[in-house]
Coordinates of C-alpha atoms in Angstrom, one line a residue:
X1 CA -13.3 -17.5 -20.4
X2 CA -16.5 -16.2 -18.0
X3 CA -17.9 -18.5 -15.7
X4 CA -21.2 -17.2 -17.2
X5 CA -21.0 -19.7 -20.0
X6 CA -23.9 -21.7 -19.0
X7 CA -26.0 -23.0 -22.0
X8 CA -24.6 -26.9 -23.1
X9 CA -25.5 -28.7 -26.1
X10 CA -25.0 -33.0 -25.4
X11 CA -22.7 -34.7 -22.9
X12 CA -20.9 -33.0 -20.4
X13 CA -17.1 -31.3 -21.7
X14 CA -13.8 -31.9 -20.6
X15 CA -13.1 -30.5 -17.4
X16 CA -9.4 -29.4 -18.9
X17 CA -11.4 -26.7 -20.9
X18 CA -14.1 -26.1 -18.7
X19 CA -12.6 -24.9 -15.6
X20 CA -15.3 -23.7 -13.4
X21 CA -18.0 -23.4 -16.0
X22 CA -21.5 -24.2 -14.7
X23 CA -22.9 -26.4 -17.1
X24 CA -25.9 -28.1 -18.4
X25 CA -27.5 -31.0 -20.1
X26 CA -29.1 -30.6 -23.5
X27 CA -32.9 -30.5 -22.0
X28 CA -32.4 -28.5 -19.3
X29 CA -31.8 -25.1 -20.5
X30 CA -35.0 -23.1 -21.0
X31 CA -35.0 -19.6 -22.6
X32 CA -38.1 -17.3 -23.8
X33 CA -37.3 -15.1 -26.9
X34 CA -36.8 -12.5 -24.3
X35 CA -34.5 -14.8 -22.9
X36 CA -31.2 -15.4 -25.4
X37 CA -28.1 -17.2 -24.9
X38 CA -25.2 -14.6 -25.3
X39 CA -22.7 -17.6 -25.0
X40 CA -23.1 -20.9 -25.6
X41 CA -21.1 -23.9 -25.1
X42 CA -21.6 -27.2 -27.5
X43 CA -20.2 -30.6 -27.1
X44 CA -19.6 -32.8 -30.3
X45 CA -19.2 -36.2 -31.4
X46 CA -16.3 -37.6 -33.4
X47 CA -18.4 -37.2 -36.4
X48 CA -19.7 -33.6 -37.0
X49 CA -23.1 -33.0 -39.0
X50 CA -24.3 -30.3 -37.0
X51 CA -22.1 -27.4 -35.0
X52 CA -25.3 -25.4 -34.1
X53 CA -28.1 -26.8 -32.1
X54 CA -31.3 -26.4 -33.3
X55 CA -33.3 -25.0 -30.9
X56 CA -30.1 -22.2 -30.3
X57 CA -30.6 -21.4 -34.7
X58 CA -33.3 -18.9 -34.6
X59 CA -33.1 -15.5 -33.5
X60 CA -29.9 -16.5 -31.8
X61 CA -28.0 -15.1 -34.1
X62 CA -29.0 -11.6 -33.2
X63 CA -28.0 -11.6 -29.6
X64 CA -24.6 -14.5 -29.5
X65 CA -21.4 -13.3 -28.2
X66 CA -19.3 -16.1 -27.2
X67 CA -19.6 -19.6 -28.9
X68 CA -17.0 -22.5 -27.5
X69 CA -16.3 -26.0 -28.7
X70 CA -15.9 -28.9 -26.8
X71 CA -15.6 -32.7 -28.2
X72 CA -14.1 -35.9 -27.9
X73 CA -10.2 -36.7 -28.7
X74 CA -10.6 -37.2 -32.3
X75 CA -13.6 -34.5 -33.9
X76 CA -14.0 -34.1 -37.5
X77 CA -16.6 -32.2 -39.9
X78 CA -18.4 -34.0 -42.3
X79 CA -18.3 -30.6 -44.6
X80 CA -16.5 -26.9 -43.8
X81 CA -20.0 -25.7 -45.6
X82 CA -21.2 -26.6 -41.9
X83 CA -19.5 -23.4 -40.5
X84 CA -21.9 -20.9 -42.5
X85 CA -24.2 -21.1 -39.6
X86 CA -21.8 -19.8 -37.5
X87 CA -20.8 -16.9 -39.7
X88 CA -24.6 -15.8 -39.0
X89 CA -23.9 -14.8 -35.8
X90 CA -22.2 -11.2 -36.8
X91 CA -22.0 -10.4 -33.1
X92 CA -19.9 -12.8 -32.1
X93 CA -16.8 -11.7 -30.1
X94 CA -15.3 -15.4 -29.1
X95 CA -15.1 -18.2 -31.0
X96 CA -13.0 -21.5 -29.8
X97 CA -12.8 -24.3 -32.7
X98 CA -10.1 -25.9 -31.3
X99 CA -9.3 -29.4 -32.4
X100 CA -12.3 -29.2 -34.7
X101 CA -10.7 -30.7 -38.0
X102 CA -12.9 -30.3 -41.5
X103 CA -12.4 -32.0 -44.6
X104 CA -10.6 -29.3 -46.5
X105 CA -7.5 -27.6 -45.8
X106 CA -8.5 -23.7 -46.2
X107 CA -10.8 -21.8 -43.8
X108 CA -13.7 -20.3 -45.7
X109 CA -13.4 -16.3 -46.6
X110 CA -16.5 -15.7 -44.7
X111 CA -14.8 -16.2 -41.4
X112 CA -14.2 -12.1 -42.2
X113 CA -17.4 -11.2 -41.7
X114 CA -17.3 -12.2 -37.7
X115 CA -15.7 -8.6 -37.5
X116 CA -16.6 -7.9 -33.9
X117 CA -14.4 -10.8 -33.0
X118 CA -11.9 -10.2 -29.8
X119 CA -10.6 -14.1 -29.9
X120 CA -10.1 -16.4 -32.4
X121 CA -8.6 -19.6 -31.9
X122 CA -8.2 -22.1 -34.9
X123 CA -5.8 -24.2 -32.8
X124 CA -5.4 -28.0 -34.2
X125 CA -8.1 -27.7 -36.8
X126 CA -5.6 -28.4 -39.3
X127 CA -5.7 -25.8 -41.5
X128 CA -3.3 -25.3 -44.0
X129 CA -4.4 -22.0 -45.7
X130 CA -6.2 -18.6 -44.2
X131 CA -8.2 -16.4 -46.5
X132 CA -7.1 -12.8 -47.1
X133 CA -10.3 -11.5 -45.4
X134 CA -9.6 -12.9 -42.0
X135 CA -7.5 -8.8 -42.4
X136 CA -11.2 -7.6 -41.7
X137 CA -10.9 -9.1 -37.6
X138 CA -9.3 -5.3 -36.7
X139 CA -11.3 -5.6 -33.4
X140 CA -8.9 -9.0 -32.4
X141 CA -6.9 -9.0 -29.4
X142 CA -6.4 -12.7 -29.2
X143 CA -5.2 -14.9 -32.3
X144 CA -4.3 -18.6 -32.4
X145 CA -2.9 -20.0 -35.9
X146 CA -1.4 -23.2 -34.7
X147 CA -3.8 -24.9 -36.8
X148 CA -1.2 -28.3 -37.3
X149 CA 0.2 -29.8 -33.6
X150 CA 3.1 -31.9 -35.4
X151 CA 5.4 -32.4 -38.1
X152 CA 4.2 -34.0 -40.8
X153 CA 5.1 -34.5 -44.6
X154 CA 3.5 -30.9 -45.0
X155 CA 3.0 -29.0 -42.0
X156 CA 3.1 -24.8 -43.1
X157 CA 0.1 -23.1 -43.1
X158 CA 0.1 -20.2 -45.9
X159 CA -1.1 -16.7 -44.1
X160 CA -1.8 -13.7 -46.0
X161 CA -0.1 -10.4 -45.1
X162 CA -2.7 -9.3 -43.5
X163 CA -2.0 -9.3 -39.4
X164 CA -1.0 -6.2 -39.6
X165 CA -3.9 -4.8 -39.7
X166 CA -5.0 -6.1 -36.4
X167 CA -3.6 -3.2 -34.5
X168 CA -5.6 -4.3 -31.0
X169 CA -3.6 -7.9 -30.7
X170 CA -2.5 -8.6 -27.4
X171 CA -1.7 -12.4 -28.1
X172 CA -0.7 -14.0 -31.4
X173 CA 0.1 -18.0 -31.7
X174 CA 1.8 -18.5 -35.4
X175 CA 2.3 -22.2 -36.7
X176 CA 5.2 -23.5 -36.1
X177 CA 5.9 -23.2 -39.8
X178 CA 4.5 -20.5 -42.2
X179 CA 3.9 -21.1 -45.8
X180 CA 5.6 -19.9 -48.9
X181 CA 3.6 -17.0 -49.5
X182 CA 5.3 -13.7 -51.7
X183 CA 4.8 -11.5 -49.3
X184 CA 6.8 -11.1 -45.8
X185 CA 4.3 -11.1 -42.5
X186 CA 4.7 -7.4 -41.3
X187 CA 4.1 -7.7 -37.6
X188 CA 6.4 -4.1 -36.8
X189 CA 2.8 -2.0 -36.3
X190 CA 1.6 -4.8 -33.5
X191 CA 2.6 -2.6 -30.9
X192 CA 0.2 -3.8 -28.2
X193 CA 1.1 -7.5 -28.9
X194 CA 2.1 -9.3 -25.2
X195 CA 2.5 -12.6 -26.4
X196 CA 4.2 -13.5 -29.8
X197 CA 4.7 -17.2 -30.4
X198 CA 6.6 -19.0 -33.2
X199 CA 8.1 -15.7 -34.7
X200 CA 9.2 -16.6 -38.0
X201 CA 12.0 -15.4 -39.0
X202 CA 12.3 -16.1 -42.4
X203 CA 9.2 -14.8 -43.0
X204 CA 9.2 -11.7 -41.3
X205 CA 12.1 -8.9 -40.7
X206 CA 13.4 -9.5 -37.8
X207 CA 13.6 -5.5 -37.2
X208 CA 10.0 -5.8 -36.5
X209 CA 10.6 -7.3 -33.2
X210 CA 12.5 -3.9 -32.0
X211 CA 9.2 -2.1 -32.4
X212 CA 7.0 -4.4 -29.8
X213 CA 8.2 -3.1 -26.9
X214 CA 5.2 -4.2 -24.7
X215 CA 6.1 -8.3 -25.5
X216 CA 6.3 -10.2 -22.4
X217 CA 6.2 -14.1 -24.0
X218 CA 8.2 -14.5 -26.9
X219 CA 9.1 -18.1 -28.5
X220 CA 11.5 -18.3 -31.3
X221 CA 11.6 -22.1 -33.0
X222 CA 13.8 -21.8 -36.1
X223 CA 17.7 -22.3 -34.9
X224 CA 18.8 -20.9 -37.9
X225 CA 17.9 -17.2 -37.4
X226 CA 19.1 -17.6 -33.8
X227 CA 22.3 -15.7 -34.1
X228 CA 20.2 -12.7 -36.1
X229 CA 17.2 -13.0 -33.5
X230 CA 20.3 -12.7 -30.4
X231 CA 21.9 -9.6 -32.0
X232 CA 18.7 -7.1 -32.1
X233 CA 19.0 -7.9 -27.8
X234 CA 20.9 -5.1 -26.3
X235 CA 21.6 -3.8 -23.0
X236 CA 21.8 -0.5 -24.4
X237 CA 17.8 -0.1 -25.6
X238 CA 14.6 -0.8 -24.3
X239 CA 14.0 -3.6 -26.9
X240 CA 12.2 -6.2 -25.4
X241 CA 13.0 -5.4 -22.2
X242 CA 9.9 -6.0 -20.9
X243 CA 9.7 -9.8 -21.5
X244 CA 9.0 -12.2 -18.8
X245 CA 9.3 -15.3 -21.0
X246 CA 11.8 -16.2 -24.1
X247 CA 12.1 -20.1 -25.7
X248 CA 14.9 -20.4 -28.7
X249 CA 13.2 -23.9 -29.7
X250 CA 13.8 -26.2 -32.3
X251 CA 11.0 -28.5 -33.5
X252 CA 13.7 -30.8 -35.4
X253 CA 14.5 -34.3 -33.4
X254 CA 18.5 -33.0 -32.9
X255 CA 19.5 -30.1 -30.6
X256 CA 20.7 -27.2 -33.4
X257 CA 25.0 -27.2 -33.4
X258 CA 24.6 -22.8 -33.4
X259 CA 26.4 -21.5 -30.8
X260 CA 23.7 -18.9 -28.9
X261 CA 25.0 -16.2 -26.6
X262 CA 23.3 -16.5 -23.8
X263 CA 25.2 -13.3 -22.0
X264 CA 23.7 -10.7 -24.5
X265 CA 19.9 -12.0 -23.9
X266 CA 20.0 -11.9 -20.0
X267 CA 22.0 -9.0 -19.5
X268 CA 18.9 -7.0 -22.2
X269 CA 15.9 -8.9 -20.3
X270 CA 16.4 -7.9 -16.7
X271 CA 12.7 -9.0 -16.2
X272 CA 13.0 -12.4 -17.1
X273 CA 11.2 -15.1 -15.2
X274 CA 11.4 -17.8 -17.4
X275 CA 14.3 -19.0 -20.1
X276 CA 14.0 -21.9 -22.1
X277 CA 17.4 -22.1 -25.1
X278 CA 18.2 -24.8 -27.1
X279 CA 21.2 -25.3 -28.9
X280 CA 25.2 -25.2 -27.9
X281 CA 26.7 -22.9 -25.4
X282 CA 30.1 -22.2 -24.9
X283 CA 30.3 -20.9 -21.3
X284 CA 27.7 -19.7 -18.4
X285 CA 27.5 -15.7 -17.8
X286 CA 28.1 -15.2 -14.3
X287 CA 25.4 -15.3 -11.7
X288 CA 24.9 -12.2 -10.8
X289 CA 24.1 -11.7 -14.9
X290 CA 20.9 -13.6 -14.6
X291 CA 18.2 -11.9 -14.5
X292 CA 17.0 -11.3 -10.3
X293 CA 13.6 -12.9 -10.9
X294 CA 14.7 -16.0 -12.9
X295 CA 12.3 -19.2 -11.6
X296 CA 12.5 -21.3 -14.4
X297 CA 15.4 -22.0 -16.3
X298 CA 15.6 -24.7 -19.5
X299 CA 19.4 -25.6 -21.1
X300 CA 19.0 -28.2 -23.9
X301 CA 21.6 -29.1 -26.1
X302 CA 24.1 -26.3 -24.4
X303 CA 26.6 -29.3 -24.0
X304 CA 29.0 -27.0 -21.5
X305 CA 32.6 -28.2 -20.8
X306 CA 32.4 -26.8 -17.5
X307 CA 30.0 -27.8 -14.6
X308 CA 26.8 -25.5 -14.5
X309 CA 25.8 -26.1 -11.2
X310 CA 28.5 -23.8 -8.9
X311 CA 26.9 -21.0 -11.3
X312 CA 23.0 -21.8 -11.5
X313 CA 22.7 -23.0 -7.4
X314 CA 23.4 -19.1 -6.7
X315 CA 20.3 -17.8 -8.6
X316 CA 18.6 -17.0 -5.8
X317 CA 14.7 -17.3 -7.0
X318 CA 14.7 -20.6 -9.7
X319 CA 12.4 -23.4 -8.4
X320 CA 12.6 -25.1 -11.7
X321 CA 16.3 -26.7 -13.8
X322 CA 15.7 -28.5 -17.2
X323 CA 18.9 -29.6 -18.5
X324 CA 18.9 -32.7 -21.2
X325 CA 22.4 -32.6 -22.9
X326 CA 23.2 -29.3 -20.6
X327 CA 26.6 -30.6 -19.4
X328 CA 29.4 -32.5 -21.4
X329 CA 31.9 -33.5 -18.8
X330 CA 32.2 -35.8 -16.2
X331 CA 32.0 -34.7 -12.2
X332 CA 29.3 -32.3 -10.7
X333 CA 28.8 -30.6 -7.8
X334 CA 26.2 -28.9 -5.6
X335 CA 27.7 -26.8 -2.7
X336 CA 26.1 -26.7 0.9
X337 CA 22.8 -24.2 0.6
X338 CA 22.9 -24.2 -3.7
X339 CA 19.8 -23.7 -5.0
X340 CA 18.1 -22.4 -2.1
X341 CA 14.6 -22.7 -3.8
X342 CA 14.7 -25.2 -6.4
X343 CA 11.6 -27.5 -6.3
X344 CA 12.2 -29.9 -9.7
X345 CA 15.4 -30.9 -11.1
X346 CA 15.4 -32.9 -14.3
X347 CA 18.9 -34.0 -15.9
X348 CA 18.9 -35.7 -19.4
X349 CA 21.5 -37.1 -21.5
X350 CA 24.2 -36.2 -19.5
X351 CA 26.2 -38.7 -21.2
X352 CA 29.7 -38.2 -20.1
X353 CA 28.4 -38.0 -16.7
X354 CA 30.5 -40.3 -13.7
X355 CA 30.4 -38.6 -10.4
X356 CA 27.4 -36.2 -9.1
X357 CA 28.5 -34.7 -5.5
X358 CA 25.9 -32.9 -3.4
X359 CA 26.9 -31.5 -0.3
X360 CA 25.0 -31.4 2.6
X361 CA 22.2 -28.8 3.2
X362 CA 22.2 -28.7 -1.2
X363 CA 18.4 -28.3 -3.0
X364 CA 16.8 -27.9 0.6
X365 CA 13.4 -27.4 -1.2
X366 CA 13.7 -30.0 -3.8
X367 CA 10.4 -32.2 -4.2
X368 CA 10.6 -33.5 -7.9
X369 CA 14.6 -35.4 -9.4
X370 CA 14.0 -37.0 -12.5
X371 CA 17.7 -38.6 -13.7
X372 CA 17.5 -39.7 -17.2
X373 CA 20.0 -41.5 -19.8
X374 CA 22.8 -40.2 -17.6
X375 CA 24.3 -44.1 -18.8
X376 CA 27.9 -43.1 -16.9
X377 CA 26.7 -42.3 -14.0
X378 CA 28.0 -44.9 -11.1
X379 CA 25.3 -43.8 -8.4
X380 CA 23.0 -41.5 -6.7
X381 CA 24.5 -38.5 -4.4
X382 CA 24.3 -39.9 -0.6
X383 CA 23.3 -36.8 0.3
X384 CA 19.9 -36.7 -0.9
X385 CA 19.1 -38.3 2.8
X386 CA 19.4 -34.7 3.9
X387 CA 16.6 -33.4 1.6
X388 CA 13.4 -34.1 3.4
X389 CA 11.3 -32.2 0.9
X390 CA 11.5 -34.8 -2.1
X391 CA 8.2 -36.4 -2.7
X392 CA 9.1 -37.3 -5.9
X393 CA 11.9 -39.9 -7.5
X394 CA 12.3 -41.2 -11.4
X395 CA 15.0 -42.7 -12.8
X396 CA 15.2 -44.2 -16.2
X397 CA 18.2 -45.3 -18.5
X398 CA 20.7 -45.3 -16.2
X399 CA 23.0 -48.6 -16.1
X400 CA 24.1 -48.3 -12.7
X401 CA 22.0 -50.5 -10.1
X402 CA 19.9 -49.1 -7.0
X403 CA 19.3 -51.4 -4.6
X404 CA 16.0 -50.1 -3.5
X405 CA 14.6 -53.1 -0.9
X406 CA 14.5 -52.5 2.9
X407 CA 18.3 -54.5 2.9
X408 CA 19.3 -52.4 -0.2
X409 CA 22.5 -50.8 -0.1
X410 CA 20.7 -47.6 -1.6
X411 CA 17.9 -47.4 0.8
X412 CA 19.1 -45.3 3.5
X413 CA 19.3 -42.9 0.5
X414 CA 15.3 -42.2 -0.3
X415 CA 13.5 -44.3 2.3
X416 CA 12.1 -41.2 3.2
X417 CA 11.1 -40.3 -0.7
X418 CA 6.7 -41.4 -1.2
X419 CA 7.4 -41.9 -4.7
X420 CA 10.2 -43.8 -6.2
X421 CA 10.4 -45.1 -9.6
X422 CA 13.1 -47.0 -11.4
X423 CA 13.5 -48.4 -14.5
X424 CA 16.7 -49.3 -16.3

């Protein structure tokens, strides 16, 4: 978003959204007819009876480019009819209505006359349906459909077959869950696409995804296309072998029982930075598998038999390990200089969990442990003296006691930590 957004309509926005965004107060922004906004920024209230100020109406609509919503946590419409004014503006090439929720579930078909549009975002607005003209936006290169942020007792949003037509896209969000419509989403002719979230599977053919060669996000969230979605990865092509960034999600409240092979994905994405999987895994590739460049790695639900860690401390780049149900058996071990620069370390649900061994001159760049439901566990490694770099300590659903005070039998452990929280 340009730092050239000046013009502000009401109270100041959020500083989460506006970055570095100069901004001003409703009456001090002067302008001549010579003189028009080409983006404006506008703050609303929870209650919406206007989305245009007044004074921004006339002639505006000739010379607008970018128009971006800000507004409190909860922000509602009083009618969608209100969004004709902004369909006046046929210049517009950016228009942010996130979190901006209406009283009706489908976006009006005039949102296809905006066709000079280069980012749409309709993120959290709730909407459940998208008109077939929204296939006019050819000049798109960034699209956000996440229109619903949670489950709930009907959470698909119906999308015409229409993307495809938006040959310029460079970033695409999907809802989580797509609607029932006839037709299958082609998405094979997106061949500029960088970013594809929520890929749904069984709504699209999953061929498609051997055609977008230039992806370098891609998030998967339905665990029962995983083994079809794993078998178009192959060491052999150049499918996806750009990517940078690959989640296999679920968005149910159980890690998924399907069995993913890690090996195949790694060994085809040799750029990967960051690797988030969910669901079981039978055994680790081998270290020198792993993609060189690997910072971030997430395991959840992979409940291994045999201990991760003398395989994931040799990655030589990863700063960050998730792992909630990663590891099924009951002793661990970190070797003298594993995970050289690891910087946060989060272990979850580790349930059969007893004895957790760190050498000596282990994690020497650690800053951030967070042990969790680990209920087994009998106490922390004595070697975390060593690591000088932790700032950061958390500890939650663990029976076994840590006597923290200055005569604590644990203190000698983390005296040296700044932040240490426990609760059992």
């Amino acid at each position: 978003m340009s730092a050239s957004l000046t013009p502000i309509y009401g109270e100041a926005a959020p500083k989460s959204r506006t970055r570095d965004l100069p901004l001003m107060g409703e009456g001090t922004c002067h302008r001549t007819k010579c003189d028009l906004p080409k983006k404006l920024a506008v703050f609303l209230p929870s209650q919406v009876d206007n989305l245009i100020p007044s004074k921004y109406k006339e002639d505006s609509h000739l010379s607008l480019r970018s128009l971006v919503y800000f507004h409190a946590s909860k922000c509602r419409l009083v009618n969608w009819q209100l969004t004709r004014t902004i369909f006046e503006f046929k210049m517009l090439k950016v228009l942010d209505l996130e979190g901006v929720k209406g009283p009706y579930e489908k976006l009006p078909k005039d949102i296809g006359d905006l066709v000079q549009l280069q980012f749409l975002s309709l993120k959290k607005t709730h909407i459940q349906a998208l008109p077939s003209s929204i296939g006019n936006l050819i000049h798109l290169k960034t699209l956000n459909l996440q229109t619903i942020s949670k489950l709930s007792w009907d959470p698909t949003v119906q999308i015409p077959n229409v993307i495809w037509k938006m040959e310029r896209l460079r970033h695409l969000y999907l809802p989580k869950w797509c609607g029932n419509a006839v037709d299958k989403l082609q998405l094979g002719n997106l061949i500029n696409l960088q970013t594809l979230v929520n890929f749904p599977a069984n709504k699209c053919d999953v061929e498609d995804l051997r055609k977008l060669t230039n992806l370098r996000k891609l998030v998967l969230n339905d665990p029962k296309h995983f083994k079809s979605l794993v078998k178009i990865f192959s060491p052999q092509s150049r499918t996806l072998s750009c990517l940078e960034s690959l989640s296999l999600t679920s968005e149910t409240l159980s890690f998924p029982d399907e069995v993913v092979d890690v090996r195949q994905l790694i060994l085809s994405c040799r750029r990967l930075q960051k690797l988030h999987v969910e669901g079981r895994i039978e055994k680790l590739p081998e270290y020198h598998q792993f993609p060189p460049n690997l910072a971030k790695l997430t395991l959840w639900g992979s409940n291994l038999e045999e201990d991760p860690m003398p395989t994931l401390e040799r990655l030589p780049n990863l700063r960050i390990l998730s792992g909630w149900q990663m590891f099924a058996g009951k002793k661990m071990v970190c070797s003298n200089q594993g995970f050289p620069k690891l910087k946060s370390l989060l272990l979850r649900g580790f349930s059969n969990l007893e004895d957790w061994t760190m050498e000596e001159g282990a994690m020497p760049s650690l800053c951030r442990l967070e042990i969790s439901s680990c209920i087994k566990l009998k106490m922390i490694p004595d070697s975390l003296r060593f690591v000088k770099t932790l700032q950061e300590l958390e500890i939650y659903g663990c029976l076994f006691k840590v006597n923290m005070g200055s005569e604590g039998e644990d203190f000698y452990k983390v005296q040296h930590v700044p932040s240490v929280v426990i609760r059992n």
